[in-house]
mmCIF file of C-alpha atoms in Angstrom:
data_model
loop_
_atom_site.group_PDB
_atom_site.id
_atom_site.type_symbol
_atom_site.label_atom_id
_atom_site.label_comp_id
_atom_site.label_asym_id
_atom_site.label_seq_id
_atom_site.Cartn_x
_atom_site.Cartn_y
_atom_site.Cartn_z
ATOM 1 C CA MET A 28 87.067 -56.852 14.247
ATOM 2 C CA ILE A 29 85.829 -56.558 10.618
ATOM 3 C CA LYS A 30 82.824 -54.272 10.062
ATOM 4 C CA ASN A 31 80.221 -55.522 7.522
ATOM 5 C CA ASN A 32 78.622 -52.576 5.593
ATOM 6 C CA ASN A 33 76.279 -54.736 3.519
ATOM 7 C CA TRP A 34 73.336 -54.519 5.907
ATOM 8 C CA PHE A 35 71.010 -51.680 6.951
ATOM 9 C CA SER A 36 71.333 -50.476 10.494
ATOM 10 C CA LEU A 37 68.377 -50.696 12.866
ATOM 11 C CA ILE A 38 67.918 -46.916 12.836
ATOM 12 C CA GLU A 39 67.722 -46.809 9.027
ATOM 13 C CA LEU A 40 65.043 -49.508 9.032
ATOM 14 C CA LEU A 41 63.025 -47.700 11.716
ATOM 15 C CA VAL A 42 63.171 -44.425 9.740
ATOM 16 C CA VAL A 43 61.891 -46.148 6.567
ATOM 17 C CA ILE A 44 59.068 -47.865 8.497
ATOM 18 C CA ALA A 45 58.107 -44.524 10.118
ATOM 19 C CA ILE A 46 57.986 -42.791 6.699
ATOM 20 C CA ILE A 47 55.806 -45.583 5.270
ATOM 21 C CA GLY A 48 53.511 -45.293 8.302
ATOM 22 C CA ILE A 49 53.138 -41.532 7.812
ATOM 23 C CA ILE A 50 52.269 -42.044 4.120
ATOM 24 C CA VAL A 51 49.654 -44.702 4.973
ATOM 25 C CA VAL A 52 47.997 -42.454 7.578
ATOM 26 C CA TRP A 53 47.940 -39.532 5.114
ATOM 27 C CA ALA A 54 46.522 -41.684 2.283
ATOM 28 C CA SER A 55 43.767 -43.112 4.512
ATOM 29 C CA ARG A 56 42.381 -39.605 5.050
ATOM 30 C CA ILE A 57 41.603 -39.108 1.349
ATOM 31 C CA ASP A 58 37.835 -39.054 0.899
ATOM 32 C CA PHE A 59 36.754 -40.875 -2.250
ATOM 33 C CA ASN A 60 33.024 -40.452 -1.521
ATOM 34 C CA PRO A 61 32.551 -37.403 -3.805
ATOM 35 C CA GLN A 62 34.092 -39.326 -6.704
ATOM 36 C CA ILE A 63 31.926 -42.362 -5.954
ATOM 37 C CA ASP A 64 28.823 -40.129 -5.777
ATOM 38 C CA LYS A 65 29.694 -38.538 -9.128
ATOM 39 C CA GLN A 66 30.111 -41.981 -10.721
ATOM 40 C CA ASN A 67 26.782 -43.156 -9.248
ATOM 41 C CA PHE A 68 25.097 -40.015 -10.585
ATOM 42 C CA ASP A 69 26.576 -40.558 -14.059
ATOM 43 C CA MET A 70 25.408 -44.199 -14.055
ATOM 44 C CA PHE A 71 21.905 -43.147 -12.982
ATOM 45 C CA THR A 72 21.631 -40.410 -15.623
ATOM 46 C CA ASN A 73 23.001 -42.743 -18.297
ATOM 47 C CA ASN A 74 20.404 -45.349 -17.293
ATOM 48 C CA VAL A 75 17.569 -42.840 -17.773
ATOM 49 C CA PHE A 76 19.069 -41.590 -21.057
ATOM 50 C CA THR A 77 19.669 -45.091 -22.445
ATOM 51 C CA SER A 78 16.171 -46.310 -21.546
ATOM 52 C CA ILE A 79 14.559 -43.480 -23.495
ATOM 53 C CA GLU A 80 17.030 -43.735 -26.366
ATOM 54 C CA THR A 81 16.570 -47.504 -26.759
ATOM 55 C CA VAL A 82 12.786 -47.302 -27.049
ATOM 56 C CA ARG A 83 13.095 -44.363 -29.461
ATOM 57 C CA ASN A 84 15.576 -46.319 -31.618
ATOM 58 C CA ASN A 85 13.343 -49.405 -31.622
ATOM 59 C CA ALA A 86 10.445 -47.253 -32.817
ATOM 60 C CA LEU A 87 12.547 -45.578 -35.510
ATOM 61 C CA LEU A 88 13.846 -48.911 -36.795
ATOM 62 C CA GLY A 89 10.382 -50.458 -36.774
ATOM 63 C CA LYS A 90 11.558 -53.249 -34.519
ATOM 64 C CA TRP A 91 9.277 -56.210 -34.015
ATOM 65 C CA VAL A 92 8.664 -57.315 -30.433
ATOM 66 C CA GLY A 93 7.409 -60.501 -28.858
ATOM 67 C CA SER A 94 8.614 -63.811 -27.549
ATOM 68 C CA GLY A 95 8.767 -67.399 -28.706
ATOM 69 C CA SER A 96 7.044 -67.685 -32.067
ATOM 70 C CA ILE A 97 4.694 -64.726 -31.605
ATOM 71 C CA PHE A 98 6.044 -61.376 -32.778
ATOM 72 C CA THR A 99 4.191 -58.203 -33.625
ATOM 73 C CA HIS A 100 4.974 -54.823 -35.117
ATOM 74 C CA PRO A 101 3.901 -52.134 -32.624
ATOM 75 C CA GLU A 102 1.709 -49.339 -33.902
ATOM 76 C CA LYS A 103 2.625 -47.117 -30.969
ATOM 77 C CA TRP A 104 5.455 -46.979 -28.428
ATOM 78 C CA VAL A 105 4.982 -45.174 -25.102
ATOM 79 C CA ILE A 106 7.609 -44.172 -22.543
ATOM 80 C CA LYS A 107 5.956 -43.277 -19.237
ATOM 81 C CA LEU A 108 7.970 -40.884 -17.074
ATOM 82 C CA SER A 109 7.124 -40.076 -13.495
ATOM 83 C CA SER A 110 8.699 -37.655 -11.037
ATOM 84 C CA VAL A 111 6.469 -38.858 -8.192
ATOM 85 C CA TRP A 112 8.479 -39.948 -5.130
ATOM 86 C CA THR A 113 11.832 -40.904 -6.694
ATOM 87 C CA GLY A 114 10.469 -41.356 -10.194
ATOM 88 C CA SER A 115 10.223 -44.197 -12.645
ATOM 89 C CA ILE A 116 10.405 -45.032 -16.323
ATOM 90 C CA GLN A 117 8.119 -47.594 -17.922
ATOM 91 C CA ALA A 118 7.778 -48.489 -21.562
ATOM 92 C CA GLU A 119 4.977 -50.202 -23.398
ATOM 93 C CA TYR A 120 3.831 -50.765 -26.932
ATOM 94 C CA GLN A 121 0.431 -50.953 -28.532
ATOM 95 C CA SER A 122 -0.553 -53.452 -31.190
ATOM 96 C CA GLY A 123 -4.173 -53.224 -32.299
ATOM 97 C CA THR A 124 -6.200 -52.549 -29.182
ATOM 98 C CA ASN A 125 -3.794 -54.403 -26.888
ATOM 99 C CA ILE A 126 -1.147 -52.694 -24.752
ATOM 100 C CA TYR A 127 1.907 -54.676 -23.665
ATOM 101 C CA PRO A 128 4.533 -53.614 -21.115
ATOM 102 C CA LEU A 129 8.208 -53.773 -22.064
ATOM 103 C CA TRP A 130 9.636 -55.192 -18.847
ATOM 104 C CA ASP A 131 13.218 -54.788 -20.086
ATOM 105 C CA PHE A 132 12.753 -51.020 -20.042
ATOM 106 C CA ARG A 133 11.157 -50.585 -16.623
ATOM 107 C CA VAL A 134 13.349 -48.533 -14.304
ATOM 108 C CA ASP A 135 12.309 -47.868 -10.709
ATOM 109 C CA PHE A 136 14.583 -45.748 -8.573
ATOM 110 C CA VAL A 137 14.525 -47.330 -5.149
ATOM 111 C CA ASN A 138 17.545 -45.419 -3.839
ATOM 112 C CA GLN A 139 16.182 -42.277 -2.193
ATOM 113 C CA ASN A 140 19.237 -40.331 -3.357
ATOM 114 C CA THR A 141 18.483 -40.936 -7.047
ATOM 115 C CA LYS A 142 15.416 -39.409 -8.615
ATOM 116 C CA ILE A 143 13.788 -37.731 -11.540
ATOM 117 C CA SER A 144 13.035 -34.480 -9.800
ATOM 118 C CA GLU A 145 11.305 -32.545 -12.562
ATOM 119 C CA LEU A 146 9.571 -33.056 -15.897
ATOM 120 C CA LYS A 147 9.200 -29.831 -17.862
ATOM 121 C CA CYS A 148 7.525 -29.301 -21.251
ATOM 122 C CA LYS A 149 8.879 -26.341 -23.201
ATOM 123 C CA SER A 150 7.767 -24.653 -26.370
ATOM 124 C CA ILE A 151 10.051 -23.091 -28.944
ATOM 125 C CA ASP A 152 9.153 -19.585 -27.704
ATOM 126 C CA GLY A 153 10.326 -20.493 -24.183
ATOM 127 C CA SER A 154 7.062 -20.988 -22.305
ATOM 128 C CA SER A 155 7.062 -24.044 -20.083
ATOM 129 C CA LEU A 156 4.828 -26.303 -18.034
ATOM 130 C CA THR A 157 5.990 -28.608 -15.244
ATOM 131 C CA GLY A 158 4.277 -31.949 -14.725
ATOM 132 C CA SER A 159 4.782 -35.074 -12.650
ATOM 133 C CA LEU A 160 3.514 -37.674 -15.163
ATOM 134 C CA ILE A 161 4.406 -37.260 -18.829
ATOM 135 C CA ASP A 162 4.388 -39.847 -21.615
ATOM 136 C CA ILE A 163 6.554 -39.810 -24.715
ATOM 137 C CA GLU A 164 4.400 -41.298 -27.487
ATOM 138 C CA ILE A 165 5.919 -42.505 -30.748
ATOM 139 C CA SER A 166 3.573 -43.518 -33.520
ATOM 140 C CA GLY A 167 4.880 -43.949 -37.049
ATOM 141 C CA LYS A 168 7.189 -41.023 -37.667
ATOM 142 C CA THR A 169 5.708 -38.675 -35.079
ATOM 143 C CA MET A 170 6.720 -38.111 -31.479
ATOM 144 C CA SER A 171 4.532 -36.258 -28.994
ATOM 145 C CA PHE A 172 4.308 -35.679 -25.262
ATOM 146 C CA SER A 173 1.061 -36.390 -23.431
ATOM 147 C CA GLY A 174 0.681 -34.131 -20.438
ATOM 148 C CA CYS A 175 2.029 -31.204 -22.487
ATOM 149 C CA SER A 176 0.237 -28.761 -24.779
ATOM 150 C CA ASN A 177 0.482 -29.260 -28.548
ATOM 151 C CA ASP A 178 2.932 -26.384 -29.040
ATOM 152 C CA GLN A 179 5.372 -27.752 -26.448
ATOM 153 C CA LYS A 180 7.867 -29.809 -28.434
ATOM 154 C CA ILE A 181 10.733 -30.141 -25.928
ATOM 155 C CA LEU A 182 10.710 -32.278 -22.791
ATOM 156 C CA GLN A 183 13.317 -31.659 -20.102
ATOM 157 C CA ILE A 184 13.947 -34.425 -17.579
ATOM 158 C CA LYS A 185 15.909 -33.307 -14.520
ATOM 159 C CA THR A 186 17.830 -36.101 -12.793
ATOM 160 C CA GLU A 187 19.288 -35.801 -9.296
ATOM 161 C CA TYR A 188 21.647 -37.791 -7.156
ATOM 162 C CA LYS A 189 22.538 -36.237 -3.790
ATOM 163 C CA ASN A 190 23.896 -32.802 -4.793
ATOM 164 C CA PHE A 191 24.385 -33.526 -8.528
ATOM 165 C CA HIS A 192 21.867 -32.389 -11.175
ATOM 166 C CA LYS A 193 21.621 -32.933 -14.913
ATOM 167 C CA VAL A 194 18.946 -32.275 -17.533
ATOM 168 C CA ILE A 195 18.103 -34.664 -20.341
ATOM 169 C CA GLU A 196 16.294 -32.961 -23.195
ATOM 170 C CA VAL A 197 14.046 -34.784 -25.673
ATOM 171 C CA ASN A 198 13.051 -32.857 -28.798
ATOM 172 C CA SER A 199 9.908 -34.156 -30.535
ATOM 173 C CA ILE A 200 10.672 -32.255 -33.749
ATOM 174 C CA THR A 201 14.225 -33.492 -34.352
ATOM 175 C CA TRP A 202 13.930 -36.674 -32.201
ATOM 176 C CA LEU A 203 17.235 -35.756 -30.540
ATOM 177 C CA ILE A 204 17.950 -36.788 -26.963
ATOM 178 C CA GLU A 205 20.703 -34.771 -25.294
ATOM 179 C CA LYS A 206 22.278 -34.403 -21.879
ATOM 180 C CA LEU A 207 22.635 -30.722 -20.991
#
């Protein structure tokens, strides 16, 4: 009888299938949740950062706002920050005596894991004051923080997602916005 060596034996196939099974079981135990949480935290912090930065840039560029055929040049831009419950960001502009909300820049954090946990005003000498409602006001070429004293020129916004924390710092003297 002629023996054909071109095929795998049954034992060789079973060994390969067993090895693949062991690899699949080992790979299924890898926990990707910490990586997913870190990515969600980065997206949340970037959302807060970008909302503030966009309104600041619009104010610096003197952007006109409106819809249809009615546009106006805002005299004052306001970013309202809240650390109450999970926090929120709202933006509005003032033209004359009228105040208009900027709905594109409203951010409510409905996920209980994401929040603005702290708003802190700091002065150059290091003294600080923590508040729960602080507005960033931009009028002309000046930026100020309502809810802070006049000598407090730095606003720190602490963002949280589960066990991740990051601070966004807004400087009213240099107009810089940084993630620390």
